[in-house]
Coordinates of C-alpha atoms in Angstrom, one line a residue:
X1 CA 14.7 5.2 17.2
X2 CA 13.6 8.3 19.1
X3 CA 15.7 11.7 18.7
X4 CA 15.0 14.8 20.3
X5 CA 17.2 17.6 19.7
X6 CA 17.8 20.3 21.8
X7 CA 18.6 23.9 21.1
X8 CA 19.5 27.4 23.0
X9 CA 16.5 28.8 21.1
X10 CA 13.8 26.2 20.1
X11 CA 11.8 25.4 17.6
X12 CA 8.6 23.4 17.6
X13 CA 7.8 21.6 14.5
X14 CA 4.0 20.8 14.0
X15 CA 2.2 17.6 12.1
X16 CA 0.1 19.4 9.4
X17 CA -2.4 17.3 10.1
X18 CA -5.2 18.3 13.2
X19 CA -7.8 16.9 15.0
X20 CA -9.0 19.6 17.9
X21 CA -6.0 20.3 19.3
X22 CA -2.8 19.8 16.9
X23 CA -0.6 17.8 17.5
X24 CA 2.9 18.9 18.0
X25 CA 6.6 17.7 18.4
X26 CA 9.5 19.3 20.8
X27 CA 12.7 20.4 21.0
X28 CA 14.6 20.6 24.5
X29 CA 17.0 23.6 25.2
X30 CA 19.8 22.1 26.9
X31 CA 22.0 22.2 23.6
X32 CA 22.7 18.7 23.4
X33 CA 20.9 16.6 20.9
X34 CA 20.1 13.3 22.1
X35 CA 18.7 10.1 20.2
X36 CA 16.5 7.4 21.6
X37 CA 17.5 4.6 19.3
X38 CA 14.5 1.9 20.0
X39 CA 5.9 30.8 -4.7
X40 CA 9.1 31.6 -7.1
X41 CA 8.9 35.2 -9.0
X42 CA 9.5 35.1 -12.4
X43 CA 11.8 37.5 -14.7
X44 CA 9.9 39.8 -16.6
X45 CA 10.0 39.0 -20.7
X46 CA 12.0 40.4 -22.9
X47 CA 12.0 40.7 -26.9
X48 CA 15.2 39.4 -28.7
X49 CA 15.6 42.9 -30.3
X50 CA 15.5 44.3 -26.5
X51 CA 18.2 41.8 -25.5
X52 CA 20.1 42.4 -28.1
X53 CA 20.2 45.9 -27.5
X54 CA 21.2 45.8 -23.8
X55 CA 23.8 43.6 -24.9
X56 CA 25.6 46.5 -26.7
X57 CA 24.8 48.4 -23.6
X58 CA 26.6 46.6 -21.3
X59 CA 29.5 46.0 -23.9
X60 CA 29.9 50.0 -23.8
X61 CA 29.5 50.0 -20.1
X62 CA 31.0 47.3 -18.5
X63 CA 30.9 43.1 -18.8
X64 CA 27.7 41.4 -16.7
X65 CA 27.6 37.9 -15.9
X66 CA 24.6 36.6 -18.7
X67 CA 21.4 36.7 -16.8
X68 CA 20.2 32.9 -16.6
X69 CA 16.3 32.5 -16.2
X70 CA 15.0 30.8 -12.6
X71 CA 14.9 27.0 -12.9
X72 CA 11.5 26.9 -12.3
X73 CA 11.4 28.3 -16.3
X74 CA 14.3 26.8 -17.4
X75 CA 13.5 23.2 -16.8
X76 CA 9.8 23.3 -18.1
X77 CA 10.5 25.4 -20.7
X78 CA 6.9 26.8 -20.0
X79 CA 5.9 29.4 -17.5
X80 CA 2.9 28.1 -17.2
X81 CA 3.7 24.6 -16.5
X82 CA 2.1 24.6 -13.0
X83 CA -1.1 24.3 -14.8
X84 CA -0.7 21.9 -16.8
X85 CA 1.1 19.3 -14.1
X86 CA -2.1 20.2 -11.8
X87 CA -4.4 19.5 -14.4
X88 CA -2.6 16.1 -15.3
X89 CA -2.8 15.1 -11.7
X90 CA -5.0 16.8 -9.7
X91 CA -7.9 14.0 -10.0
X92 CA -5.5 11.6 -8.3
X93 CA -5.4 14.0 -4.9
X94 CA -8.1 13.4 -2.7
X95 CA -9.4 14.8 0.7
X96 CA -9.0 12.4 3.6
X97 CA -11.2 13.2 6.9
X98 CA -11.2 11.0 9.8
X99 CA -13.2 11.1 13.3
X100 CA -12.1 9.1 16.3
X101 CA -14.2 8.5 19.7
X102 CA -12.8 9.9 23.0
X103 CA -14.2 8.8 26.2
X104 CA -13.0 10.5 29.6
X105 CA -14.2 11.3 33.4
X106 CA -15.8 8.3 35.1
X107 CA -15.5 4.9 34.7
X108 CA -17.5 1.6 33.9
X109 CA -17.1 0.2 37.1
X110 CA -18.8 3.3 38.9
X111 CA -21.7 3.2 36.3
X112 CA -21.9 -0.9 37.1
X113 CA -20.1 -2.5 40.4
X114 CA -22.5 -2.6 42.5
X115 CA -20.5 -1.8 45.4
X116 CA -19.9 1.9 43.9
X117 CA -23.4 2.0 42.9
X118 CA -24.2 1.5 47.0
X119 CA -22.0 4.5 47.9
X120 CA -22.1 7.1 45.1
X121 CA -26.0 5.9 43.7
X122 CA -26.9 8.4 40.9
X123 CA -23.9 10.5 41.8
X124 CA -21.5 8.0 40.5
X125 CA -18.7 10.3 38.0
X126 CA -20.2 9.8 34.5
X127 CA -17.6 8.9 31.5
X128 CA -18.4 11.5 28.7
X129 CA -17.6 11.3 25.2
X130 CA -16.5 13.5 22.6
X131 CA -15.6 13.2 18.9
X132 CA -12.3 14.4 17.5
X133 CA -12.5 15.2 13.5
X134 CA -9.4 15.8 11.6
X135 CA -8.3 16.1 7.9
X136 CA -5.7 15.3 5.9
X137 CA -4.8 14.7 2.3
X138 CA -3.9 11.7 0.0
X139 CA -2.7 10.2 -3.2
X140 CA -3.9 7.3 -5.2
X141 CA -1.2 5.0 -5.8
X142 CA -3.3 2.1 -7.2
X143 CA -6.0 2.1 -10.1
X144 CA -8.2 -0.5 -7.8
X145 CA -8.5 2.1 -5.0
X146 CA -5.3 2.2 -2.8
X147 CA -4.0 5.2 -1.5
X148 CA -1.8 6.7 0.5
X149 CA -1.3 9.5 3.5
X150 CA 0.6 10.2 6.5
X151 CA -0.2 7.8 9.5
X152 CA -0.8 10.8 11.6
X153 CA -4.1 11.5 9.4
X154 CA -5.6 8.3 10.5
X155 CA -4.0 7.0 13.4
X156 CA -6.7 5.8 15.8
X157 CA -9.6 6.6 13.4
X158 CA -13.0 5.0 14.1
X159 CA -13.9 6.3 10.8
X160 CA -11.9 7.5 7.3
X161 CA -13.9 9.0 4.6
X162 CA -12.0 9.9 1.4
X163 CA -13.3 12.3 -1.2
X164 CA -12.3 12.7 -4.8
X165 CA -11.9 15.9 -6.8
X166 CA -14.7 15.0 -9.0
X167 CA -16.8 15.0 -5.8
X168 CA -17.5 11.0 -4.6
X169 CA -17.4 10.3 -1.5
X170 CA -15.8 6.9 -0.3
X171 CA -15.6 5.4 3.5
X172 CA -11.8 4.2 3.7
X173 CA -10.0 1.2 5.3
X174 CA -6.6 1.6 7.0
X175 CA -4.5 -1.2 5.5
X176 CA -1.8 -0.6 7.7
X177 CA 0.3 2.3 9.7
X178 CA 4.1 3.0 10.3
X179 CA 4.2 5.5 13.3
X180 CA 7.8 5.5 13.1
X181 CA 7.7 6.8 9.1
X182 CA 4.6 8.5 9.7
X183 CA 3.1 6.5 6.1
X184 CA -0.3 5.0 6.1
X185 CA -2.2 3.3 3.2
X186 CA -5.9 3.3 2.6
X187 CA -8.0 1.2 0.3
X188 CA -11.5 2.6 -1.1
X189 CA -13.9 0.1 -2.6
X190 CA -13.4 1.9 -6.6
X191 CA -11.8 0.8 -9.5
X192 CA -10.4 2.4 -12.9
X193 CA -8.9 5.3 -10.6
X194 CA -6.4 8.1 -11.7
X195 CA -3.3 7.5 -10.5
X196 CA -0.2 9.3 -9.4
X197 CA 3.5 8.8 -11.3
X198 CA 6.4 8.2 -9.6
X199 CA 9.9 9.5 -9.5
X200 CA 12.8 8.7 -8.0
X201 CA 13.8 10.4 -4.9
X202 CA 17.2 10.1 -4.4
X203 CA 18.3 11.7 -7.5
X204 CA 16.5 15.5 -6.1
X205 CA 18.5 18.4 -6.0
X206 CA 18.3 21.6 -3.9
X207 CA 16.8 24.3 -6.6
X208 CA 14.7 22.2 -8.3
X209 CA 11.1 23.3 -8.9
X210 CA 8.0 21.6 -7.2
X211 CA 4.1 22.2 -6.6
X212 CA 2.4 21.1 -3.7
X213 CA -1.2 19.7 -4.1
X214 CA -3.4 19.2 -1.3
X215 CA -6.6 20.4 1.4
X216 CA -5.0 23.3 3.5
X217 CA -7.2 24.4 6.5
X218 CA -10.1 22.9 4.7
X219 CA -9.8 24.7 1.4
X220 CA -10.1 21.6 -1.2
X221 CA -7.4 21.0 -4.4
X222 CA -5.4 23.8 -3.0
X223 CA -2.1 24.1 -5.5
X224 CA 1.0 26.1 -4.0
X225 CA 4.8 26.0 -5.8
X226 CA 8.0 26.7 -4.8
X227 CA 11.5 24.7 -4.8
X228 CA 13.3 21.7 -3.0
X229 CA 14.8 24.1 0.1
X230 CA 17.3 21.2 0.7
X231 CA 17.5 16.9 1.2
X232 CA 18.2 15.1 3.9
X233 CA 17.4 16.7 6.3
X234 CA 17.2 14.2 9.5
X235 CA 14.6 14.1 12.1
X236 CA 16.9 15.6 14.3
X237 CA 17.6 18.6 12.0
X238 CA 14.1 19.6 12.7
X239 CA 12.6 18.3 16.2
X240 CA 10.7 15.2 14.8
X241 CA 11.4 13.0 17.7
X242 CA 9.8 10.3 17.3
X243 CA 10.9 9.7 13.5
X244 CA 13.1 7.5 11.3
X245 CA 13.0 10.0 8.1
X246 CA 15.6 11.7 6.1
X247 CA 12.9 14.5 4.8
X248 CA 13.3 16.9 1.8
X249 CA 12.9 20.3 2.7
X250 CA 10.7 23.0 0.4
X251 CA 9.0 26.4 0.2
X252 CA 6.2 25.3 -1.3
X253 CA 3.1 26.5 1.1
X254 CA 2.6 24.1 3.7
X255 CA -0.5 24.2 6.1
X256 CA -2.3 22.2 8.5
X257 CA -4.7 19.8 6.0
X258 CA -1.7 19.2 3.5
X259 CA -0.5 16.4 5.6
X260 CA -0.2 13.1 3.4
X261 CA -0.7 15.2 -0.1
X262 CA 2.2 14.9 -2.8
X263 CA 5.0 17.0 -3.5
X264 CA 5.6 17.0 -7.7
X265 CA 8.1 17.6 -10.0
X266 CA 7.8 19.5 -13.2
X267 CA 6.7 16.5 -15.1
X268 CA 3.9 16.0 -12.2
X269 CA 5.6 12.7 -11.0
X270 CA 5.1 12.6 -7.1
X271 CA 8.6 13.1 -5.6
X272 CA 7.5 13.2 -1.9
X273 CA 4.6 13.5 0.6
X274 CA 3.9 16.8 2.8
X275 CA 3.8 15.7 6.0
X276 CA 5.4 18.6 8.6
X277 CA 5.7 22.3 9.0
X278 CA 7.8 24.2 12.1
X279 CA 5.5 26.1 13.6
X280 CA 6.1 30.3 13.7
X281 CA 8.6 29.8 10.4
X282 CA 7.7 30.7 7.0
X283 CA 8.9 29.1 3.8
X284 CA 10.1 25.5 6.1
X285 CA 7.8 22.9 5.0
X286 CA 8.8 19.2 4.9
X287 CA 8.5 16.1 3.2
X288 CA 8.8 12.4 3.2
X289 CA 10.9 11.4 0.6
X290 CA 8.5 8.8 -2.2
X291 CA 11.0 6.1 -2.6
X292 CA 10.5 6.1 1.6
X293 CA 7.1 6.2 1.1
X294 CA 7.3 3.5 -1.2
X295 CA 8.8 0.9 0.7
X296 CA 6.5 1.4 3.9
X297 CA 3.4 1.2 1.7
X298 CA 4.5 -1.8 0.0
X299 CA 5.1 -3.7 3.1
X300 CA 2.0 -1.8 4.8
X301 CA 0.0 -3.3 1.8
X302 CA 1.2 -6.6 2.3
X303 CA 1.5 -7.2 5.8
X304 CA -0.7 -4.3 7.7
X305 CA 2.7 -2.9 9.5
X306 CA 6.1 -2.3 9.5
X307 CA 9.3 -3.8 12.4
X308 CA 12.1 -1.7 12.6
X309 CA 15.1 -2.6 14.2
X310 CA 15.9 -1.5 17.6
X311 CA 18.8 -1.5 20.2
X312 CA 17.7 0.5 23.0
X313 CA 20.2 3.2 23.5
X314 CA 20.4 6.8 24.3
X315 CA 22.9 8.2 22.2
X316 CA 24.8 12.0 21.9
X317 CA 26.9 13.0 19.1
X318 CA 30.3 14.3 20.9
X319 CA 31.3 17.6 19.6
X320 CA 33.5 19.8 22.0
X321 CA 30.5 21.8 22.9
X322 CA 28.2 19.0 23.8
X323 CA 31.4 16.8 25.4
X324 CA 31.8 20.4 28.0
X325 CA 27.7 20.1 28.3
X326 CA 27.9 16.7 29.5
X327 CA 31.1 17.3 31.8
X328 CA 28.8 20.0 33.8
X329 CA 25.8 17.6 33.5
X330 CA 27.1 14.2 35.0
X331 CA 30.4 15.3 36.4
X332 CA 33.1 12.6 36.8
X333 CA 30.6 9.6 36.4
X334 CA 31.6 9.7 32.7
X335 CA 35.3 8.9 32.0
X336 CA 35.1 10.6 28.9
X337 CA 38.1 10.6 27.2
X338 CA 37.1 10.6 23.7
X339 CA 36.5 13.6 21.9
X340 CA 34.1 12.5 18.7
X341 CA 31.7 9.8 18.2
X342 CA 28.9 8.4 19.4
X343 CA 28.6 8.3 23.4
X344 CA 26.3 5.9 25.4
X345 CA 24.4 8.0 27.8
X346 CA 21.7 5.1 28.2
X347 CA 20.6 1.5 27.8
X348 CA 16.9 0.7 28.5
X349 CA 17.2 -2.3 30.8
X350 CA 16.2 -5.8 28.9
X351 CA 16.7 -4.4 25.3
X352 CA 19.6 -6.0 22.5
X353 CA 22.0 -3.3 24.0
X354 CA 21.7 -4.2 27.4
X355 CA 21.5 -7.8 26.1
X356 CA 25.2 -7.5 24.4
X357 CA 26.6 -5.8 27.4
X358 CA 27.0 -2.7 25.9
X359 CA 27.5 -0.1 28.8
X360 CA 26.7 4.2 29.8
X361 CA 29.8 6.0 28.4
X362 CA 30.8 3.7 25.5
X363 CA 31.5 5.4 22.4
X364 CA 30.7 3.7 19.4
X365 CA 33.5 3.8 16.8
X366 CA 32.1 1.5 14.0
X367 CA 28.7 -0.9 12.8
X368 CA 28.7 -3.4 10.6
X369 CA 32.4 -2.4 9.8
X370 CA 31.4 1.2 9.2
X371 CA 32.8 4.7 10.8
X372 CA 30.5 6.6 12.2
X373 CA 30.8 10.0 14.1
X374 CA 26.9 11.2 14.4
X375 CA 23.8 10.1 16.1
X376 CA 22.4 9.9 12.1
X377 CA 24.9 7.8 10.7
X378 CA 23.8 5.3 13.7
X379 CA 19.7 5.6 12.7
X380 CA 21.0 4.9 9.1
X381 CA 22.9 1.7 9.7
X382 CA 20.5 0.3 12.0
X383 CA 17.1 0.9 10.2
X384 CA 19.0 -1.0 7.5
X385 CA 20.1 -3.5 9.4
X386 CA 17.8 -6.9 10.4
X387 CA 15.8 -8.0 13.2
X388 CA 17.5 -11.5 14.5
X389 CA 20.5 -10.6 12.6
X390 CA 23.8 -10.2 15.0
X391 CA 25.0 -6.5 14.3
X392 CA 28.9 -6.3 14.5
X393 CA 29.6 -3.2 16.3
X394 CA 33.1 -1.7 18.1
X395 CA 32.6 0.9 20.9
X396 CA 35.4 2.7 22.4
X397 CA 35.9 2.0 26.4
X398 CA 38.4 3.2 28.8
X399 CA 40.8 4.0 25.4
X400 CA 40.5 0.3 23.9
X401 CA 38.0 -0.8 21.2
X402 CA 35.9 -3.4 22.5
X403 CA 33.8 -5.6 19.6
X404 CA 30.3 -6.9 20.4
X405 CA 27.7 -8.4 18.4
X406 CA 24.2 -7.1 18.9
X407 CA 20.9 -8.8 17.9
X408 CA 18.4 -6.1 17.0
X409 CA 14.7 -6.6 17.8
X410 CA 11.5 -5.3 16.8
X411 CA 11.0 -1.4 18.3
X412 CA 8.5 -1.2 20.5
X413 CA 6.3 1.6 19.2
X414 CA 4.0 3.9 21.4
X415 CA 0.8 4.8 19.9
X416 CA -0.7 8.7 19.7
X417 CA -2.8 8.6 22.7

């Protein structure tokens, strides 16, 4: 599933991770959003005695509302509590740098058909090659040695070297990527590793205190704190295109290097992985939720990738804005009569949509028996839906429902070139 979203005044949201160049992601500024579905201050102390006697202040004064200490105090009951999660988990961050083999200009049959050879001789265009180095962070999920980062980190890697905090240095196998999730395990020949705890990711809660651990910009076991900004925030909320992720926002620091590092709670259980910042913004960083993380890693573990289902649509939510946007686009090609939902403005040819007769302009009303009115609650119902499995959906055309059932298959997924 592939969203872009589009905005009068865009904003470009960059993969923490870099090799040469970074890598970014877009936004287009059309204003319709379009899916392809395929540090916290602290309060100063105060005595009791000093309390008390501001108390009878105020009481002479006027009433004030009791002044409640930030949560990232409250919950710990420690204000140094940073410290203590960092030095219960820190050994289990490690520093992931990866170096992949680029070859342009020329080609092997200049250099070795002889009938280029006759024409261009020694002047034949020579292929050169350069090396592109990156890094990343990771976790270790596994006593035995597995671990885990963002598949951007890795992705195409002729060689991953992970380094520990205590200073070894191991060379790393990909197990597996997800593109789509952006997870990616590792496996380092080691055994009686420190490990990472896990909490549970769903039950998060904007406010809630965190500390990011990680290799920013090269700078190794770099800690940074904040709070959870926000949840669920969907790919299209912030520009990931080319994503299937509900991410938890933070402003913990967030750099280029932190990609595939934890995000922790107070009691230093990983609650998410860093994985994207919006470039130009302060204080936005994002993260894949761990129970996500999870899941991929699991079947990237046992399997070396991950299928996710696909229809092949292009889909926009209609609003009243976007259904005037599309009126000046396409004109009278759309009989759009409906005013919310999820309108058709695609089908790739020879997917499951085109497949199940599903046609430019429908509006889908309902999958699997659900409502939905957004591009998101679509990504949601068919991620969890199941390859081969018939997928009841009702689509609005020409005012009546129409009821088709769609197969999904496997999405086709482009690799980073």
């Amino acid at each position: 599933m592939k969203t872009t979203n589009h905005d009068s005044a865009p904003k470009k949201l960059k993969r923490i991770n870099t090799r040469g160049l970074p890598h970014g992601l877009w936004m287009l500024s059309s204003g319709v959003s379009v899916v392809f579905l395929g540090s916290c201050s602290l309060l100063p102390a105060k005595t009791f005695e000093t309390q008390q006697s501001e108390t009878q202040a105020q009481k002479t004064i006027e009433p004030n509302p009791v002044i409640v200490p930030p949560r990232i105090i409250s919950s710990s009951g420690d204000p140094n509590f940073v410290v203590k999660v960092v030095q219960q988990v820190g050994p289990a961050v490690v520093r992931i740098d990866s170096s992949r083999t680029i070859t342009s200009g020329g080609s092997d049959e200049f250099n070795t058909d002889p009938f280029f050879r006759r024409f261009f001789g020694d002047n034949a265009p020579q292929s050169r090659q350069r090396v592109e180095r990156g890094s990343g962070s990771g976790f270790i999920i596994n006593s035995s040695g597995q671990i885990v980062t963002n598949s951007h980190v890795v992705d195409g890697a002729d060689r991953v070297t992970v380094t520990l905090k205590d200073g070894r240095t191991f060379d790393g196998k990909v197990l597996g990527e997800d593109p789509v999730t952006d997870v990616a395990t590792i496996k380092i020949d080691a055994n009686n590793l420190p490990t990472l705890s896990v909490g549970n990711s769903d039950t998060l809660q904007p406010g809630e205190a965190v500390i990011a651990i990680g290799n920013p910009l090269g700078l190794n076991n770099t800690v940074t704190s904040g709070i959870i900004s926000a949840t669920g925030r969907s790919s299209s909320d912030i520009g990931a295109s080319d994503k299937r992720v509900d991410y938890i926002q933070t402003d913990a620091a967030i750099n280029p290097g932190n990609s595939g590092g934890p995000l922790l709670n107070t009691r230093g259980q990983v609650i998410a992985m860093n994985t994207a910042i919006i470039q130009g913004a302060q204080g936005l960083g994002f993260a894949i939720p761990i129970n996500t993380v999870q899941k991929i890693a699991q079947e990237l573990i046992a399997t070396g990738k991950v299928d996710h289902p696909y229809l092949g649509v292009q889909m926009v939510t209609l609003t009243p804005e976007n259904k005037e946007r599309i009126k000046n686009i396409v004109g009278d090609r759309f009989n759009l009569t409906a005013d919310d939902g999820v309108l058709l403005v695609d089908i790739v040819p020879r997917s499951p949509a085109s497949a199940a007769e599903l046609r430019v302009g429908d509006v889908i009303r309902r999958i699997n028996n659900q409502p939905v009115t957004k591009i998101e609650q679509v990504q949601k119902l068919v991620e969890n839906s199941k390859i081969g499995t018939k997928l009841p959906i009702e689509v609005e055309r020409n005012r009546q429902i129409v009821k088709v059932d769609i197969q999904p298959a496997a999405l086709p997924v482009r690799r980073e070139e």
